mmCIF file of C-alpha atoms in Angstrom:
data_model
loop_
_atom_site.group_PDB
_atom_site.id
_atom_site.type_symbol
_atom_site.label_atom_id
_atom_site.label_comp_id
_atom_site.label_asym_id
_atom_site.label_seq_id
_atom_site.Cartn_x
_atom_site.Cartn_y
_atom_site.Cartn_z
ATOM 1 C CA MET A 228 12.852 -0.675 -9.312
ATOM 2 C CA LYS A 229 11.387 1.217 -12.251
ATOM 3 C CA ASN A 230 11.706 4.929 -13.107
ATOM 4 C CA ILE A 231 12.126 5.971 -9.495
ATOM 5 C CA SER A 232 13.531 9.325 -8.402
ATOM 6 C CA VAL A 233 15.953 7.467 -6.161
ATOM 7 C CA LYS A 234 17.844 10.482 -4.882
ATOM 8 C CA GLN A 235 14.907 11.361 -2.663
ATOM 9 C CA ILE A 236 14.350 7.825 -1.373
ATOM 10 C CA PRO A 237 16.579 6.919 1.581
ATOM 11 C CA GLN A 238 18.962 4.017 1.138
ATOM 12 C CA PHE A 239 17.214 2.022 3.862
ATOM 13 C CA VAL A 240 13.941 2.064 1.931
ATOM 14 C CA ARG A 241 15.646 1.162 -1.348
ATOM 15 C CA ASP A 242 17.434 -1.747 0.345
ATOM 16 C CA ASN A 243 14.454 -3.186 2.190
ATOM 17 C CA TYR A 244 11.513 -2.673 -0.155
ATOM 18 C CA ALA A 245 10.881 -3.596 -3.755
ATOM 19 C CA ILE A 246 9.758 -0.290 -5.259
ATOM 20 C CA TYR A 247 7.614 0.176 -8.338
ATOM 21 C CA GLU A 248 5.874 3.213 -9.756
ATOM 22 C CA TRP A 249 3.320 4.017 -12.416
ATOM 23 C CA ARG A 250 2.997 7.424 -14.074
ATOM 24 C CA HIS A 251 5.687 9.301 -12.136
ATOM 25 C CA ALA A 252 4.051 8.794 -8.745
ATOM 26 C CA SER A 253 7.271 9.282 -6.762
ATOM 27 C CA ALA A 254 8.042 12.633 -8.423
ATOM 28 C CA ILE A 255 4.488 13.816 -7.730
ATOM 29 C CA MET A 256 4.784 12.799 -4.091
ATOM 30 C CA GLN A 257 8.184 14.422 -3.613
ATOM 31 C CA ASN A 258 7.278 17.704 -5.299
ATOM 32 C CA ASP A 259 3.566 18.204 -4.611
ATOM 33 C CA PHE A 260 3.024 16.360 -1.322
ATOM 34 C CA PRO A 261 6.280 16.652 0.668
ATOM 35 C CA ASP A 262 4.622 16.290 4.086
ATOM 36 C CA GLU A 263 2.740 13.162 3.093
ATOM 37 C CA TRP A 264 5.883 11.833 1.393
ATOM 38 C CA ARG A 265 7.795 12.279 4.653
ATOM 39 C CA ASP A 266 5.114 10.311 6.505
ATOM 40 C CA ILE A 267 5.353 7.462 4.001
ATOM 41 C CA ILE A 268 9.138 7.339 4.209
ATOM 42 C CA ASP A 269 9.008 7.416 8.009
ATOM 43 C CA VAL A 270 6.506 4.574 8.294
ATOM 44 C CA LEU A 271 8.573 2.454 5.905
ATOM 45 C CA GLN A 272 11.792 3.138 7.793
ATOM 46 C CA ASN A 273 10.255 2.353 11.169
ATOM 47 C CA PHE A 274 8.573 -0.900 10.160
ATOM 48 C CA ARG A 275 10.015 -4.296 11.068
ATOM 49 C CA LEU A 276 8.508 -7.650 10.161
ATOM 50 C CA LEU A 277 8.313 -9.282 13.590
ATOM 51 C CA LYS A 278 7.950 -13.017 13.955
ATOM 52 C CA SER A 279 5.594 -12.446 16.885
ATOM 53 C CA ASN A 280 3.187 -10.679 14.534
ATOM 54 C CA LEU A 281 3.455 -13.359 11.866
ATOM 55 C CA ILE A 282 2.523 -16.291 14.077
ATOM 56 C CA VAL A 283 -0.731 -14.647 15.194
ATOM 57 C CA GLY A 284 -3.608 -15.893 13.062
ATOM 58 C CA GLY A 285 -7.194 -14.850 12.494
ATOM 59 C CA GLY A 286 -8.831 -11.490 13.031
ATOM 60 C CA ARG A 287 -10.272 -8.949 10.613
ATOM 61 C CA LYS A 288 -6.968 -7.195 10.056
ATOM 62 C CA SER A 289 -3.438 -8.487 10.557
ATOM 63 C CA LYS A 290 -0.977 -7.064 13.062
ATOM 64 C CA ILE A 291 1.169 -6.025 10.107
ATOM 65 C CA ALA A 292 -1.555 -3.860 8.578
ATOM 66 C CA GLU A 293 -2.533 -2.509 11.987
ATOM 67 C CA ASN A 294 1.032 -1.326 12.592
ATOM 68 C CA PHE A 295 1.085 0.685 9.364
ATOM 69 C CA ASP A 296 -2.367 2.104 10.035
ATOM 70 C CA ALA A 297 -1.568 3.127 13.604
ATOM 71 C CA PHE A 298 1.637 4.904 12.596
ATOM 72 C CA LEU A 299 -0.112 6.958 9.921
ATOM 73 C CA TYR A 300 -3.224 7.648 12.013
ATOM 74 C CA GLU A 301 -0.971 9.289 14.601
ATOM 75 C CA ARG A 302 0.063 11.707 11.850
ATOM 76 C CA ASP A 303 -3.506 12.685 10.989
ATOM 77 C CA TRP A 304 -4.128 10.193 8.230
ATOM 78 C CA GLU A 305 -7.580 8.591 8.373
ATOM 79 C CA GLU A 306 -9.614 5.738 7.029
ATOM 80 C CA LYS A 307 -11.698 7.399 4.361
ATOM 81 C CA SER A 308 -14.828 6.637 2.389
ATOM 82 C CA PHE A 309 -16.023 8.849 -0.444
ATOM 83 C CA ASP A 310 -19.684 9.589 -1.166
ATOM 84 C CA THR A 311 -19.900 9.731 -4.947
ATOM 85 C CA LYS A 312 -22.832 9.869 -7.333
ATOM 86 C CA ILE A 313 -23.602 10.336 -11.006
ATOM 87 C CA VAL A 314 -26.470 12.554 -12.133
ATOM 88 C CA ILE A 315 -28.104 11.704 -15.461
ATOM 89 C CA ASP A 316 -31.005 13.903 -16.624
ATOM 90 C CA GLY A 317 -31.684 14.909 -13.041
ATOM 91 C CA THR A 318 -31.656 11.356 -11.720
ATOM 92 C CA GLU A 319 -28.990 10.528 -9.132
ATOM 93 C CA PHE A 320 -27.179 7.213 -9.184
ATOM 94 C CA ILE A 321 -25.158 6.486 -6.052
ATOM 95 C CA THR A 322 -21.711 5.087 -6.898
ATOM 96 C CA PRO A 323 -20.056 4.343 -3.569
ATOM 97 C CA THR A 324 -16.336 3.615 -3.451
ATOM 98 C CA HIS A 325 -14.531 1.290 -1.093
ATOM 99 C CA LYS A 326 -12.933 2.765 1.989
ATOM 100 C CA VAL A 327 -9.281 3.709 1.693
ATOM 101 C CA ASP A 328 -7.115 2.375 4.534
ATOM 102 C CA CYS A 329 -5.235 5.644 5.013
ATOM 103 C CA TYR A 330 -5.955 9.002 3.385
ATOM 104 C CA LYS A 331 -4.485 12.469 3.740
ATOM 105 C CA ASN A 332 -4.489 15.473 1.429
ATOM 106 C CA ARG A 333 -5.315 13.664 -1.842
ATOM 107 C CA VAL A 334 -2.974 10.728 -1.147
ATOM 108 C CA ALA A 335 -4.573 7.290 -0.703
ATOM 109 C CA VAL A 336 -2.725 4.350 0.885
ATOM 110 C CA GLU A 337 -3.793 0.709 0.911
ATOM 111 C CA ILE A 338 -2.013 -1.919 3.024
ATOM 112 C CA GLU A 339 -2.434 -5.343 1.433
ATOM 113 C CA TRP A 340 -0.658 -7.900 3.573
ATOM 114 C CA ASN A 341 -2.567 -11.171 3.253
ATOM 115 C CA ASN A 342 -5.851 -10.846 1.391
ATOM 116 C CA LYS A 343 -7.177 -12.566 -1.698
ATOM 117 C CA THR A 344 -5.601 -11.178 -4.855
ATOM 118 C CA GLU A 345 -8.997 -9.776 -5.883
ATOM 119 C CA PHE A 346 -8.365 -7.058 -3.307
ATOM 120 C CA TYR A 347 -5.701 -5.682 -5.637
ATOM 121 C CA ASP A 348 -8.348 -5.316 -8.347
ATOM 122 C CA ARG A 349 -10.592 -3.509 -5.895
ATOM 123 C CA ASP A 350 -7.801 -1.151 -4.814
ATOM 124 C CA LEU A 351 -6.705 -0.335 -8.354
ATOM 125 C CA ASN A 352 -10.255 0.240 -9.534
ATOM 126 C CA ASN A 353 -10.838 2.470 -6.517
ATOM 127 C CA PHE A 354 -7.686 4.480 -7.277
ATOM 128 C CA ARG A 355 -8.739 4.810 -10.924
ATOM 129 C CA MET A 356 -12.226 6.035 -10.077
ATOM 130 C CA LEU A 357 -11.123 8.460 -7.362
ATOM 131 C CA PHE A 358 -8.413 9.876 -9.616
ATOM 132 C CA GLU A 359 -10.860 10.383 -12.478
ATOM 133 C CA LEU A 360 -13.219 12.152 -10.066
ATOM 134 C CA ASN A 361 -10.319 14.398 -8.975
ATOM 135 C CA ALA A 362 -10.545 13.131 -5.390
ATOM 136 C CA ILE A 363 -6.968 11.782 -5.165
ATOM 137 C CA SER A 364 -3.684 12.546 -6.895
ATOM 138 C CA VAL A 365 -1.660 9.442 -5.978
ATOM 139 C CA GLY A 366 -2.410 5.906 -4.844
ATOM 140 C CA ILE A 367 0.094 3.933 -2.762
ATOM 141 C CA ILE A 368 0.033 0.197 -2.034
ATOM 142 C CA ILE A 369 2.199 -1.349 0.684
ATOM 143 C CA THR A 370 2.342 -5.113 0.261
ATOM 144 C CA ARG A 371 4.788 -8.004 0.556
ATOM 145 C CA THR A 372 7.330 -9.423 -1.849
ATOM 146 C CA SER A 373 6.654 -12.932 -3.070
ATOM 147 C CA GLU A 374 9.977 -14.158 -1.622
ATOM 148 C CA LEU A 375 8.614 -13.829 1.929
ATOM 149 C CA GLN A 376 6.896 -17.175 1.374
ATOM 150 C CA GLN A 377 10.177 -18.845 2.363
ATOM 151 C CA ILE A 378 10.019 -17.259 5.813
ATOM 152 C CA PHE A 379 6.364 -18.216 6.231
ATOM 153 C CA ASN A 380 7.244 -21.803 5.410
ATOM 154 C CA GLN A 381 10.134 -21.817 7.898
ATOM 155 C CA ILE A 382 7.976 -20.659 10.802
ATOM 156 C CA GLY A 383 5.113 -23.026 9.987
ATOM 157 C CA ARG A 384 2.750 -20.419 8.566
ATOM 158 C CA GLY A 385 3.149 -21.251 4.891
ATOM 159 C CA ASN A 386 -0.409 -22.496 4.452
ATOM 160 C CA SER A 387 -1.778 -19.148 5.615
ATOM 161 C CA PHE A 388 0.134 -17.225 2.944
ATOM 162 C CA GLY A 389 -0.543 -19.016 -0.324
ATOM 163 C CA SER A 390 0.107 -18.092 -3.946
ATOM 164 C CA SER A 391 -3.468 -16.851 -4.337
ATOM 165 C CA THR A 392 -3.026 -14.175 -1.665
ATOM 166 C CA THR A 393 -1.702 -10.644 -2.047
ATOM 167 C CA HIS A 394 1.978 -10.485 -2.968
ATOM 168 C CA LEU A 395 3.992 -8.429 -5.421
ATOM 169 C CA ASN A 396 4.105 -10.902 -8.310
ATOM 170 C CA LYS A 397 0.302 -10.823 -8.413
ATOM 171 C CA LEU A 398 0.059 -7.027 -8.269
ATOM 172 C CA LEU A 399 2.499 -5.738 -10.872
ATOM 173 C CA PRO A 400 0.853 -7.394 -13.916
ATOM 174 C CA LYS A 401 -2.436 -5.808 -12.892
ATOM 175 C CA ILE A 402 -0.861 -2.340 -12.792
ATOM 176 C CA ASP A 403 1.011 -2.866 -16.061
ATOM 177 C CA GLY A 404 -2.267 -4.000 -17.592
ATOM 178 C CA GLY A 405 -3.833 -0.645 -16.786
ATOM 179 C CA GLY A 406 -5.838 -1.688 -13.731
ATOM 180 C CA GLY A 407 -5.339 1.701 -12.100
ATOM 181 C CA GLY A 408 -6.088 3.684 -15.254
ATOM 182 C CA GLY A 409 -4.324 7.038 -15.284
ATOM 183 C CA CYS A 410 -3.849 7.256 -11.519
ATOM 184 C CA PRO A 411 -0.186 7.597 -10.515
ATOM 185 C CA ILE A 412 0.628 4.596 -8.308
ATOM 186 C CA LEU A 413 3.566 3.813 -6.041
ATOM 187 C CA VAL A 414 4.164 0.318 -4.653
ATOM 188 C CA PHE A 415 6.406 -0.779 -1.787
ATOM 189 C CA GLY A 416 6.955 -4.517 -1.333
ATOM 190 C CA ILE A 417 8.307 -5.646 2.047
ATOM 191 C CA LYS A 418 11.499 -7.696 1.649
ATOM 192 C CA ASP A 419 12.771 -10.505 3.886
ATOM 193 C CA SER A 420 15.587 -8.230 5.111
ATOM 194 C CA LEU A 421 13.030 -6.582 7.420
ATOM 195 C CA TYR A 422 12.263 -9.855 9.187
ATOM 196 C CA VAL A 423 13.154 -9.940 12.894
ATOM 197 C CA ASP A 424 12.927 -13.058 15.059
ATOM 198 C CA ASP A 425 11.826 -11.360 18.279
ATOM 199 C CA ILE A 426 10.835 -14.622 19.989
ATOM 200 C CA LYS A 427 13.665 -16.140 21.998
#
């Protein structure tokens, strides 16, 4: 945990997520976006890493990501694309951004559960661009800690969650290297303490 305003983060979240911030993102969320902050805390506190969701393969989006999306969509968050362009001497150049998984009131959330690590680069570049264009104030990434690989191996899904996929050890060097530019960023990495074997 790095430079976090921990007094405003419930103990459950601190115990069950690896938390990282860039450019005072947690203070901005707590002070400027209290409603959105409450939504984020609530979705983190309600989430459990169910074995039944882990053993399901394939599909465009994992059950894990769908659970986060569905929770936030019920609270008026939305998948959001931004139509952006640059005008040079009267000539317009369209500069489309990637869709944000969940967006509400200048807060952008990406759920990266099991994609190629290049998706982190895409997310950070998107946050940087949208922040520079004054479209967002904070970017949040919910991902998994690298230690979850042990659980994947135990349940026979290790090959589906390799070292080249999205996990915390791949993300943090990209943020520290300035991948998100000046955009305040908050990261929550799911720990193994949230794992529940719901298959009896």
